[in-house]
Short mmCIF file of C-alpha atoms in Angstrom, two decimals:
data_model
loop_
_atom_site.label_atom_id
_atom_site.label_comp_id
_atom_site.label_asym_id
_atom_site.label_seq_id
_atom_site.Cartn_x
_atom_site.Cartn_y
_atom_site.Cartn_z
CA MET A 13 -130.71 125.90 14.46
CA THR A 14 -131.34 122.63 16.27
CA ILE A 15 -130.53 121.92 19.89
CA PRO A 16 -128.17 119.00 20.71
CA ASP A 17 -129.51 116.10 22.75
CA LEU A 18 -128.16 116.04 26.31
CA THR A 19 -127.99 112.69 28.09
CA PRO A 20 -126.51 112.12 31.58
CA VAL A 21 -123.39 109.96 31.45
CA THR A 22 -123.39 106.48 32.93
CA PRO A 23 -121.16 105.53 35.89
CA PRO A 24 -118.57 103.70 33.70
CA GLN A 25 -118.31 106.78 31.47
CA LEU A 26 -117.93 109.07 34.47
CA ALA A 27 -115.11 106.92 35.87
CA MET A 28 -113.18 107.07 32.58
CA LEU A 29 -113.68 110.81 32.25
CA MET A 30 -112.52 111.44 35.81
CA HIS A 31 -109.36 109.37 35.36
CA GLY A 32 -108.66 111.13 32.07
CA ASP A 33 -109.04 114.55 33.69
CA GLU A 34 -106.58 113.61 36.44
CA ASP A 35 -103.72 113.66 33.95
CA PRO A 36 -104.81 114.98 30.53
CA GLU A 37 -101.29 114.76 29.09
CA SER A 38 -101.18 110.98 29.60
CA ALA A 39 -103.88 110.52 26.89
CA VAL A 40 -105.48 107.63 28.77
CA TYR A 41 -108.71 106.33 27.23
CA GLY A 42 -107.88 107.88 23.88
CA ILE A 43 -108.13 104.93 21.47
CA ALA A 44 -106.79 104.96 17.92
CA ASN A 45 -107.22 102.09 15.44
CA LEU A 46 -104.91 101.94 12.43
CA LEU A 47 -106.82 99.95 9.79
CA ARG A 48 -105.66 98.71 6.37
CA VAL A 49 -108.33 98.52 3.67
CA ASP A 50 -107.85 95.46 1.45
CA GLU A 51 -110.68 96.33 -0.92
CA GLU A 52 -110.53 97.67 -4.47
CA VAL A 53 -112.32 100.89 -3.62
CA SER A 54 -111.46 104.54 -4.05
CA VAL A 55 -110.41 106.90 -1.29
CA GLU A 56 -113.58 108.90 -1.81
CA THR A 57 -115.67 105.74 -1.36
CA ILE A 58 -113.93 104.98 1.91
CA ALA A 59 -114.58 108.49 3.19
CA ASP A 60 -118.23 108.38 2.06
CA ALA A 61 -118.70 105.04 3.83
CA TRP A 62 -117.46 106.50 7.10
CA ARG A 63 -119.68 109.58 6.69
CA THR A 64 -122.63 107.21 6.33
CA VAL A 65 -121.71 105.32 9.49
CA ILE A 66 -121.24 108.56 11.43
CA ALA A 67 -124.73 109.62 10.35
CA GLU A 68 -126.18 106.31 11.60
CA PHE A 69 -124.99 106.39 15.21
CA SER A 70 -125.28 109.35 17.57
CA ALA A 71 -122.40 108.04 19.72
CA LEU A 72 -120.04 108.93 16.87
CA ARG A 73 -121.22 112.53 16.92
CA SER A 74 -120.94 112.97 20.68
CA SER A 75 -118.53 114.56 23.09
CA PHE A 76 -118.51 115.28 26.83
CA THR A 77 -118.74 118.48 28.81
CA LEU A 78 -119.77 119.82 32.23
CA ASP A 79 -123.00 121.70 32.74
CA SER A 80 -123.44 124.69 35.03
CA GLN A 81 -124.04 122.41 38.01
CA ASP A 82 -120.77 120.54 37.40
CA SER A 83 -122.72 117.43 36.38
CA TRP A 84 -121.56 115.45 33.36
CA ALA A 85 -123.62 115.33 30.17
CA ILE A 86 -123.20 114.00 26.66
CA THR A 87 -123.54 116.61 23.94
CA THR A 88 -124.67 115.05 20.65
CA ALA A 89 -123.87 116.82 17.38
CA HIS A 90 -126.72 116.99 14.89
CA ALA A 91 -125.07 116.44 11.53
CA ALA A 92 -122.50 113.90 10.42
CA THR A 93 -120.96 116.60 8.23
CA ASP A 94 -119.88 118.38 11.41
CA ILE A 95 -117.04 115.82 11.69
CA PRO A 96 -114.47 116.36 8.91
CA ILE A 97 -112.65 113.37 7.44
CA ARG A 98 -109.04 114.16 6.63
CA ILE A 99 -107.54 112.58 3.50
CA CYS A 100 -103.74 112.37 3.43
CA ARG A 101 -101.53 111.02 0.64
CA CYS A 102 -98.16 109.65 1.70
CA SER A 103 -95.35 107.74 -0.02
CA GLY A 104 -91.71 106.86 0.34
CA ASN A 105 -89.73 104.71 2.73
CA ALA A 106 -91.10 106.29 5.89
CA VAL A 107 -94.79 105.48 5.35
CA ASP A 108 -95.00 103.14 8.33
CA GLU A 109 -93.41 105.73 10.60
CA HIS A 110 -95.76 108.39 9.27
CA LEU A 111 -98.85 106.24 9.88
CA ASP A 112 -97.70 105.33 13.38
CA GLU A 113 -97.06 108.98 14.24
CA CYS A 114 -100.51 109.95 12.94
CA ARG A 115 -102.08 107.14 14.99
CA GLN A 116 -100.39 108.35 18.17
CA ASN A 117 -101.43 111.95 17.50
CA ALA A 118 -105.00 110.84 16.87
CA ALA A 119 -105.08 108.93 20.17
CA GLY A 120 -103.92 112.03 22.00
CA GLU A 121 -106.63 114.13 20.38
CA ALA A 122 -109.27 111.47 21.07
CA ALA A 123 -108.42 111.58 24.78
CA ASP A 124 -109.86 115.11 24.83
CA ARG A 125 -113.42 114.61 26.12
CA ASN A 126 -114.54 117.77 24.31
CA ARG A 127 -114.00 116.17 20.89
CA PRO A 128 -116.11 113.63 18.99
CA ILE A 129 -114.48 110.80 17.02
CA LYS A 130 -111.68 111.39 14.52
CA VAL A 131 -111.40 109.68 11.13
CA GLU A 132 -108.48 109.99 8.71
CA VAL A 133 -107.93 108.23 5.38
CA HIS A 134 -104.27 107.82 4.43
CA VAL A 135 -103.33 106.77 0.89
CA ALA A 136 -100.15 104.69 0.79
CA ASP A 137 -99.50 101.36 -1.00
CA ARG A 138 -102.92 100.42 0.39
CA PRO A 139 -105.49 102.82 1.84
CA HIS A 140 -105.34 103.09 5.62
CA VAL A 141 -107.94 104.49 7.99
CA ILE A 142 -107.27 105.92 11.44
CA PHE A 143 -110.38 105.64 13.59
CA ALA A 144 -109.89 107.38 16.94
CA TYR A 145 -112.32 108.00 19.79
CA HIS A 146 -112.59 108.48 23.54
CA HIS A 147 -113.19 105.13 25.22
CA ALA A 148 -116.12 106.64 27.12
CA LEU A 149 -117.92 106.86 23.76
CA LEU A 150 -117.46 103.27 22.59
CA ASP A 151 -116.54 99.86 23.96
CA GLY A 152 -114.66 97.27 21.94
CA TRP A 153 -117.82 95.55 20.74
CA SER A 154 -119.20 98.86 19.43
CA ALA A 155 -115.94 99.81 17.73
CA ALA A 156 -115.81 96.43 15.97
CA THR A 157 -119.41 96.88 14.83
CA ILE A 158 -118.62 100.35 13.50
CA ILE A 159 -115.61 99.07 11.52
CA SER A 160 -117.65 96.17 10.09
CA ARG A 161 -120.41 98.60 9.20
CA SER A 162 -117.97 100.88 7.38
CA LEU A 163 -116.78 97.88 5.32
CA ALA A 164 -120.34 96.96 4.36
CA HIS A 165 -121.07 100.53 3.28
CA MET A 166 -117.88 100.91 1.23
CA ARG A 167 -118.56 97.61 -0.57
CA HIS A 168 -122.11 98.71 -1.32
CA LEU A 169 -121.02 102.16 -2.54
CA ALA A 170 -118.41 100.50 -4.79
CA GLY A 171 -121.00 98.09 -6.23
CA LEU A 172 -119.40 95.06 -4.57
CA GLY A 173 -122.20 94.14 -2.16
CA ASP A 174 -125.75 94.72 -1.04
CA SER A 175 -126.87 97.69 0.99
CA PRO A 176 -126.45 97.04 4.73
CA VAL A 177 -129.65 96.36 6.65
CA PRO A 178 -130.74 99.54 8.45
CA VAL A 179 -130.20 99.51 12.22
CA ALA A 180 -131.79 101.54 14.98
CA ASP A 181 -129.69 103.91 17.08
CA VAL A 182 -130.57 102.72 20.60
CA MET A 183 -127.69 104.45 22.40
CA PRO A 184 -129.69 107.18 24.23
CA ALA A 185 -132.35 104.75 25.50
CA ALA A 186 -129.76 102.12 26.46
CA GLN A 187 -127.74 104.67 28.43
CA LYS A 188 -130.81 105.71 30.38
CA ARG A 189 -131.51 102.05 31.27
CA LEU A 190 -127.92 101.61 32.41
CA LEU A 191 -128.09 104.78 34.50
CA ALA A 192 -131.30 103.57 36.18
CA ALA A 193 -129.78 100.15 36.89
CA SER A 194 -126.76 101.78 38.58
CA ARG A 195 -128.95 103.26 41.31
CA SER A 196 -129.88 99.93 42.88
CA THR A 197 -129.85 100.02 46.71
CA ASP A 198 -128.97 96.32 46.88
CA ALA A 199 -126.01 96.90 44.56
CA ASN A 200 -124.72 99.73 46.74
CA ALA A 201 -124.84 97.53 49.84
CA PHE A 202 -123.12 94.66 48.03
CA TRP A 203 -120.22 96.76 46.76
CA HIS A 204 -119.82 98.61 50.06
CA LYS A 205 -119.01 95.27 51.64
CA VAL A 206 -116.69 94.19 48.81
CA ILE A 207 -114.65 97.40 48.88
CA ARG A 208 -114.35 97.48 52.67
CA GLU A 209 -112.89 93.95 52.65
CA MET A 210 -110.59 94.41 49.64
CA PRO A 211 -106.89 93.79 50.26
CA GLN A 212 -104.61 96.48 48.89
CA THR A 213 -103.04 95.13 45.71
CA LEU A 214 -100.71 97.61 44.05
CA ILE A 215 -98.58 96.44 41.15
CA GLY A 216 -96.98 99.83 40.56
CA GLN A 217 -96.08 103.08 42.24
CA ARG A 218 -97.45 106.55 41.67
CA THR A 219 -95.25 108.93 39.74
CA ASP A 220 -95.55 112.54 38.65
CA GLY A 221 -93.52 111.90 35.50
CA PRO A 222 -94.86 111.17 32.00
CA PRO A 223 -96.18 107.65 31.33
CA ASP A 224 -94.06 105.08 29.52
CA HIS A 225 -96.63 102.80 27.86
CA ARG A 226 -95.36 99.36 26.83
CA GLU A 227 -96.74 95.96 25.89
CA LEU A 228 -95.67 92.37 26.47
CA VAL A 229 -97.45 89.75 24.37
CA GLU A 230 -97.35 86.00 25.06
CA GLU A 231 -99.14 83.47 22.86
CA ILE A 232 -101.21 80.63 24.30
CA ASP A 233 -100.66 77.63 22.04
CA ARG A 234 -103.62 75.79 20.56
CA ASP A 235 -103.16 72.66 22.67
CA LEU A 236 -103.14 74.59 25.93
CA TRP A 237 -106.24 76.57 24.96
CA GLY A 238 -108.03 73.39 23.84
CA ASN A 239 -107.19 71.73 27.14
CA LEU A 240 -108.50 74.77 29.04
CA VAL A 241 -111.82 74.48 27.19
CA ALA A 242 -112.02 70.77 28.11
CA VAL A 243 -111.18 71.35 31.79
CA ALA A 244 -113.68 74.21 32.01
CA ARG A 245 -116.45 71.95 30.73
CA ARG A 246 -115.47 69.22 33.16
CA LEU A 247 -115.50 71.60 36.13
CA GLY A 248 -118.70 73.33 35.04
CA VAL A 249 -117.08 76.77 34.67
CA THR A 250 -116.02 79.02 31.80
CA VAL A 251 -112.54 79.52 30.38
CA PRO A 252 -112.50 83.17 31.64
CA THR A 253 -113.13 81.77 35.14
CA LEU A 254 -110.00 79.61 34.85
CA VAL A 255 -108.00 82.57 33.53
CA MET A 256 -109.20 84.69 36.47
CA ALA A 257 -108.06 81.96 38.88
CA ALA A 258 -104.65 81.77 37.22
CA TYR A 259 -104.33 85.58 37.22
CA ALA A 260 -105.17 85.79 40.93
CA SER A 261 -102.50 83.16 41.56
CA ALA A 262 -99.95 85.04 39.42
CA VAL A 263 -100.58 88.34 41.23
CA SER A 264 -100.41 86.62 44.63
CA THR A 265 -97.08 84.99 43.80
CA ALA A 266 -95.55 88.13 42.27
CA LEU A 267 -96.57 90.43 45.14
CA ARG A 268 -95.98 87.84 47.90
CA GLN A 269 -99.43 88.33 49.42
CA SER A 270 -102.24 85.81 49.88
CA GLY A 271 -105.15 88.23 49.42
CA VAL A 272 -105.36 90.01 46.08
CA ALA A 273 -107.73 92.36 44.27
CA PHE A 274 -108.00 93.31 40.62
CA GLY A 275 -110.56 94.73 38.23
CA LEU A 276 -112.45 92.61 35.72
CA VAL A 277 -113.78 94.33 32.62
CA THR A 278 -117.38 93.11 32.34
CA SER A 279 -119.76 93.53 29.41
CA LEU A 280 -123.21 94.77 30.39
CA ARG A 281 -124.83 93.50 27.19
CA GLY A 282 -127.45 90.91 28.07
CA ILE A 283 -126.98 91.60 31.79
CA VAL A 284 -128.74 94.94 32.06
CA GLU A 285 -132.23 94.72 30.59
CA GLY A 286 -132.57 96.57 27.31
CA ILE A 287 -128.87 96.60 26.44
CA GLU A 288 -128.32 94.06 23.69
CA GLU A 289 -125.66 93.35 21.09
CA GLU A 290 -126.84 96.02 18.65
CA ALA A 291 -126.34 98.87 21.14
CA ILE A 292 -123.55 101.24 20.09
CA GLY A 293 -121.87 103.07 22.97
CA LEU A 294 -120.02 102.22 26.18
CA PHE A 295 -121.74 99.28 27.82
CA LEU A 296 -119.12 97.75 30.07
CA ASN A 297 -117.88 98.23 33.62
CA THR A 298 -114.71 97.33 35.51
CA LEU A 299 -115.72 95.51 38.67
CA PRO A 300 -113.31 94.91 41.57
CA TYR A 301 -112.73 91.30 42.63
CA ALA A 302 -111.12 90.39 45.95
CA ILE A 303 -109.84 86.82 46.31
CA GLU A 304 -108.15 85.19 49.29
CA LEU A 305 -105.83 82.37 48.23
CA SER A 306 -104.62 79.46 50.34
CA ALA A 307 -101.97 76.89 49.48
CA ALA A 308 -104.37 74.29 50.90
CA ASP A 309 -106.78 74.93 48.01
CA ASP A 310 -106.54 73.27 44.62
CA TRP A 311 -107.31 74.82 41.24
CA ALA A 312 -110.81 73.34 41.12
CA GLN A 313 -111.65 74.91 44.48
CA LEU A 314 -110.23 78.29 43.42
CA ALA A 315 -112.22 78.14 40.17
CA ALA A 316 -115.40 77.45 42.17
CA THR A 317 -114.67 80.47 44.38
CA VAL A 318 -114.10 82.70 41.36
CA ARG A 319 -117.31 81.44 39.72
CA ARG A 320 -119.31 82.20 42.87
CA LYS A 321 -117.89 85.72 43.13
CA ALA A 322 -118.56 86.35 39.45
CA ALA A 323 -122.17 85.20 39.82
CA GLU A 324 -122.70 87.51 42.80
CA ALA A 325 -121.09 90.47 41.04
CA SER A 326 -123.08 89.98 37.82
CA GLN A 327 -126.28 90.84 39.69
CA HIS A 328 -124.88 94.29 40.53
CA SER A 329 -122.66 94.99 37.53
CA ALA A 330 -124.05 98.43 36.60
CA VAL A 331 -123.01 100.08 39.85
CA ASP A 332 -120.95 103.27 40.15
CA VAL A 333 -117.94 101.72 41.91
CA ALA A 334 -115.99 105.01 41.88
CA SER A 335 -118.63 106.80 43.94
CA LEU A 336 -119.08 103.86 46.28
CA SER A 337 -115.38 103.83 47.06
CA SER A 338 -115.64 107.42 48.24
CA VAL A 339 -118.57 106.57 50.49
CA THR A 340 -116.51 103.78 52.05
CA HIS A 341 -113.64 106.29 52.47
CA GLN A 342 -111.29 104.08 50.48
CA PRO A 343 -110.88 104.98 46.77
CA VAL A 344 -110.51 101.88 44.61
CA SER A 345 -107.46 103.45 42.94
CA GLN A 346 -105.67 103.15 46.29
CA LEU A 347 -106.66 99.49 46.62
CA MET A 348 -105.85 98.06 43.20
CA ASP A 349 -104.14 99.18 40.01
CA THR A 350 -104.42 96.17 37.71
CA ALA A 351 -107.27 94.84 35.58
CA LEU A 352 -108.08 91.77 33.49
CA ALA A 353 -110.07 91.88 30.23
CA PHE A 354 -111.31 89.41 27.62
CA GLN A 355 -111.80 90.45 24.01
CA THR A 356 -114.36 88.05 22.56
CA TYR A 357 -116.37 90.38 20.35
CA PRO A 358 -116.59 90.02 16.53
CA GLY A 359 -113.46 91.36 14.89
CA ALA A 360 -111.31 90.94 17.98
CA LYS A 361 -108.86 88.92 15.86
CA GLY A 362 -108.15 92.07 13.91
CA ARG A 363 -109.71 91.09 10.54
CA PHE A 364 -113.08 92.24 9.28
CA SER A 365 -114.52 90.64 6.17
CA ASP A 366 -117.78 90.35 4.29
CA PRO A 367 -119.10 86.75 4.44
CA SER A 368 -120.62 87.20 0.99
CA ALA A 369 -117.30 88.19 -0.60
CA SER A 370 -115.72 85.55 -2.83
CA ASP A 371 -112.16 86.50 -1.85
CA ASP A 372 -111.46 86.00 1.87
CA ARG A 373 -108.33 88.13 1.53
CA ARG A 374 -110.52 91.19 1.15
CA GLY A 375 -111.81 93.29 4.01
CA ILE A 376 -110.24 95.45 6.69
CA VAL A 377 -107.25 94.49 8.80
CA THR A 378 -106.34 96.06 12.13
CA VAL A 379 -102.66 96.99 11.90
CA ARG A 380 -102.35 98.38 15.41
CA VAL A 381 -104.48 99.76 18.23
CA GLN A 382 -103.42 102.29 20.83
CA ASP A 383 -105.50 101.78 23.97
CA HIS A 384 -104.12 103.04 27.29
CA THR A 385 -106.02 103.03 30.58
CA HIS A 386 -105.29 104.61 33.97
CA TYR A 387 -104.32 101.21 35.39
CA ALA A 388 -100.64 100.52 35.95
CA LEU A 389 -101.16 97.13 34.30
CA THR A 390 -103.97 95.66 32.20
CA ALA A 391 -103.86 92.01 31.13
CA CYS A 392 -105.95 91.28 28.05
CA VAL A 393 -106.76 87.82 26.69
CA TYR A 394 -107.74 87.93 23.03
CA PRO A 395 -107.96 85.66 19.95
CA ALA A 396 -104.88 85.76 17.74
CA ASP A 397 -104.39 84.31 14.26
CA ASP A 398 -104.87 80.67 13.24
CA GLY A 399 -107.11 79.72 16.16
CA ARG A 400 -104.58 80.71 18.81
CA TRP A 401 -105.11 83.02 21.75
CA ALA A 402 -102.70 85.47 23.34
CA VAL A 403 -102.18 87.49 26.51
CA ARG A 404 -101.21 91.14 26.14
CA MET A 405 -99.80 92.91 29.18
CA SER A 406 -100.24 96.68 28.68
CA PHE A 407 -98.37 98.58 31.37
CA ASP A 408 -96.82 101.89 32.33
CA ALA A 409 -93.11 101.24 32.75
CA ALA A 410 -92.82 104.50 34.71
CA ARG A 411 -94.91 102.84 37.42
CA VAL A 412 -94.29 99.10 36.99
CA ALA A 413 -90.93 97.37 36.58
CA PRO A 414 -90.87 95.40 33.29
CA SER A 415 -89.30 92.48 35.19
CA LEU A 416 -92.40 92.28 37.40
CA VAL A 417 -94.64 92.24 34.32
CA GLU A 418 -92.56 89.42 32.85
CA GLU A 419 -92.90 87.48 36.11
CA LEU A 420 -96.67 87.99 36.13
CA SER A 421 -96.99 86.85 32.51
CA LYS A 422 -94.85 83.78 33.15
CA ASN A 423 -96.79 82.84 36.28
CA LEU A 424 -100.11 83.30 34.49
CA LEU A 425 -99.15 80.88 31.73
CA LEU A 426 -97.69 78.44 34.27
CA GLY A 427 -100.95 78.56 36.20
CA LEU A 428 -103.01 77.88 33.07
CA ARG A 429 -100.81 74.90 32.22
CA ASP A 430 -101.01 73.66 35.81
CA ILE A 431 -104.82 73.77 35.66
CA THR A 432 -104.94 71.69 32.49
CA GLU A 433 -102.50 69.09 33.79
CA ASP A 434 -104.33 68.47 37.09
CA PRO A 435 -107.10 70.70 38.47
CA SER A 436 -106.77 68.92 41.84
CA ARG A 437 -103.18 70.13 42.19
CA PRO A 438 -102.55 72.75 44.95
CA ILE A 439 -102.55 76.29 43.61
CA MET A 440 -99.52 78.53 43.41
CA CYS A 441 -99.80 81.46 45.81
CA ALA A 442 -97.93 83.40 48.48
CA SER A 443 -98.03 82.49 52.15
CA PRO A 444 -100.32 84.68 54.30
CA VAL A 445 -98.65 87.95 55.11
CA ASP A 446 -97.79 88.66 58.73
CA ALA A 447 -99.25 91.50 60.71
CA ALA A 448 -96.27 93.77 60.13
CA ALA A 449 -96.45 93.38 56.36
CA ASP A 450 -100.20 93.93 56.48
CA SER A 451 -99.80 97.21 58.29
CA GLN A 452 -97.19 98.38 55.80
CA ALA A 453 -99.56 97.62 52.95
CA GLN A 454 -102.33 99.86 54.27
CA PRO A 455 -102.65 103.39 52.90
CA SER A 456 -100.52 105.75 54.85
CA THR A 457 -101.94 108.42 57.12
CA HIS A 458 -100.14 111.65 57.86
CA ALA A 459 -99.79 113.14 61.28
CA VAL A 460 -100.37 116.86 61.33
CA ASP A 461 -97.22 118.12 63.05
CA ASP A 462 -96.70 121.30 61.11
CA ASP A 463 -98.61 124.49 61.47
CA VAL A 464 -100.29 124.83 58.08
CA THR A 465 -99.46 128.54 58.04
CA GLN A 466 -95.73 127.71 58.12
CA ILE A 467 -95.81 125.62 54.94
CA ALA A 468 -98.25 127.50 52.73
CA SER A 469 -99.03 130.97 51.46
CA SER A 470 -102.12 132.74 52.71
CA GLN A 471 -103.58 132.60 49.19
CA THR A 472 -103.39 128.79 49.12
CA ILE A 473 -104.87 128.39 52.61
CA THR A 474 -107.69 130.83 51.85
CA ALA A 475 -108.55 129.09 48.58
CA VAL A 476 -108.56 125.57 50.08
CA ALA A 477 -110.47 126.67 53.19
CA ALA A 478 -113.15 128.49 51.19
CA ALA A 479 -113.68 125.62 48.76
CA TRP A 480 -113.66 123.08 51.63
CA LYS A 481 -116.40 124.96 53.52
CA ASP A 482 -118.51 125.59 50.43
CA LEU A 483 -118.42 122.01 49.18
CA LEU A 484 -118.51 120.11 52.49
CA GLY A 485 -120.54 122.56 54.55
CA ARG A 486 -118.05 122.62 57.44
CA GLU A 487 -115.13 124.74 58.58
CA PHE A 488 -111.69 123.84 57.28
CA ASP A 489 -109.49 121.86 59.68
CA PRO A 490 -106.06 120.84 58.27
CA SER A 491 -106.20 117.53 60.12
CA ASP A 492 -109.60 116.48 58.71
CA ASP A 493 -109.82 113.79 56.04
CA PHE A 494 -111.66 115.09 52.96
CA PHE A 495 -113.63 111.86 52.43
CA LEU A 496 -114.34 111.25 56.10
CA SER A 497 -115.71 114.79 56.18
CA GLY A 498 -118.37 113.95 53.60
CA GLY A 499 -116.42 114.23 50.34
CA SER A 500 -117.11 111.96 47.36
CA SER A 501 -115.51 111.37 43.96
CA MET A 502 -117.74 114.04 42.43
CA THR A 503 -117.00 116.47 45.27
CA ALA A 504 -113.28 115.82 44.78
CA MET A 505 -113.63 116.74 41.11
CA ARG A 506 -115.46 119.94 42.04
CA LEU A 507 -112.76 120.80 44.59
CA ALA A 508 -110.05 120.31 41.98
CA MET A 509 -111.90 122.52 39.48
CA ARG A 510 -112.55 125.19 42.11
CA LEU A 511 -108.88 125.34 43.10
CA GLN A 512 -107.83 125.44 39.46
CA SER A 513 -110.13 128.41 38.86
CA THR A 514 -109.07 130.24 42.04
CA LEU A 515 -105.32 129.59 41.97
CA GLY A 516 -104.80 129.42 38.19
CA MET A 517 -103.12 125.99 38.28
CA ARG A 518 -104.20 122.45 37.49
CA VAL A 519 -104.94 120.31 40.54
CA PRO A 520 -105.46 116.65 39.49
CA VAL A 521 -108.38 114.84 41.11
CA ARG A 522 -105.86 112.10 41.90
CA ALA A 523 -104.05 114.54 44.20
CA ILE A 524 -107.23 114.95 46.28
CA PHE A 525 -107.64 111.18 46.58
CA GLU A 526 -104.03 110.63 47.58
CA SER A 527 -103.61 113.67 49.85
CA ARG A 528 -106.93 113.20 51.64
CA THR A 529 -106.31 115.59 54.57
CA GLY A 530 -106.54 119.35 54.26
CA LEU A 531 -102.90 119.73 55.25
CA GLU A 532 -101.67 117.33 52.55
CA ILE A 533 -103.80 119.03 49.90
CA VAL A 534 -102.21 122.35 50.84
CA ARG A 535 -98.76 120.73 50.83
CA TYR A 536 -99.35 119.36 47.33
CA ILE A 537 -100.35 122.78 45.99
CA GLU A 538 -97.35 124.47 47.58
CA LYS A 539 -95.01 121.83 46.18
CA VAL A 540 -96.34 122.38 42.66
CA THR A 541 -96.35 126.18 42.85
CA THR A 542 -92.90 126.55 44.40
CA GLY A 543 -91.13 123.50 42.99
CA PRO A 544 -88.54 123.67 40.21
CA GLY A 545 -90.78 121.87 37.76
CA ARG A 546 -93.57 124.42 37.73
CA GLU A 547 -94.58 125.56 34.28
#
């Protein structure tokens, strides 16, 4: 019997796992690709091709767990045969509904950090493959590489192409480099300052109900995209820089505040030494950007500001932002709940083909992808068909009003068009908020007026007090702030797990972040245990 390899998780992986554990039923970060195979190959060949790919890359045989010290680790399975590939034959008028239901179920299973990837082959009018995985295992670039690799293997196995060139599995070594880069003292100091100065920018509202995931897609016509490329060259910036400027303007206008903050999904390939294109795993991070907008600025000035901030952030992109936010006593989740991403990796258009194939209609086509994050709203810019680009707004309608998403999307496209027409034109943004509005936007604090013994059972108080003292090394005071008392994101996770074990109920890590004081943590537990919705 062999022993699995154990590798410490990287900060981006830890952040995803923590957010997933806050609300397991929401299935955030469970990704499921529904792929149509347009190749004349058998079902058995498709399955064998995927078994070959699984054997090549250890990330596909990995799952996540907690060790005895409550520290995260990756557990790598030894054999590709440990991951079964389900083959399902379906027919009739409800095939599309069946495939979509299977995709959703696979995404829910993939969100379980204790599972490795999931692969299913469905035989309908054309073979379909469902490829599902936890996002902490793979980024978009890696997933696209895996799908392309499966195509190359199935063509080779069917006698339609050459054997793929062998590749090295560099995931364990690359993760260790990323983990080492995240411990930079300079990076910690840089992000401490950024987070302390971040304006609160909340698109949605917290809710205890189930998520209502929706999408709004707007195409960017070819002329507009071509003009953006030309303006970017003229200003000496990139197109993503112009999109970031327009997104900051759209958020400012929609929320009626001059200072905004949002996350930018950043690839770490080529930035962190030793992590190159061939690395298969999760090699990205979501970095917070804070931008102050002024109606006196024009688009060219805003683009220069965004470029400068991006250059500064790129030097410290491997940092553990989640932990830093706890050190600064202000969790990022309470400061911003929207993110911006660019999909520019191979296969982002949704079609994978073999360049050596004579028929360009062959290959693999992405029918649909389910990809939900913990953010209330994620805006993704990606290449669509026929040389066009599109913006996809993925949002939780239980937290964000669809009308606000529509306004954001409209303002984003208006901003992009404004930039191309005249970069020297004043930007669109809200007027500076007054002091009263500023104070209302700050996270609320709770005065401790009640005697904690009057609102909670002795069992709850005893459990919270014991865990508080053990983890923080100080006596429990209901008025103390958990994070100001020395708590961190990891300590919050340990507190939640300790209370779950002691009280026999799930306490989301999010509840610790939002409650903060001992009294509010106790109040939350009592509300759940005595409320009508308790299971």
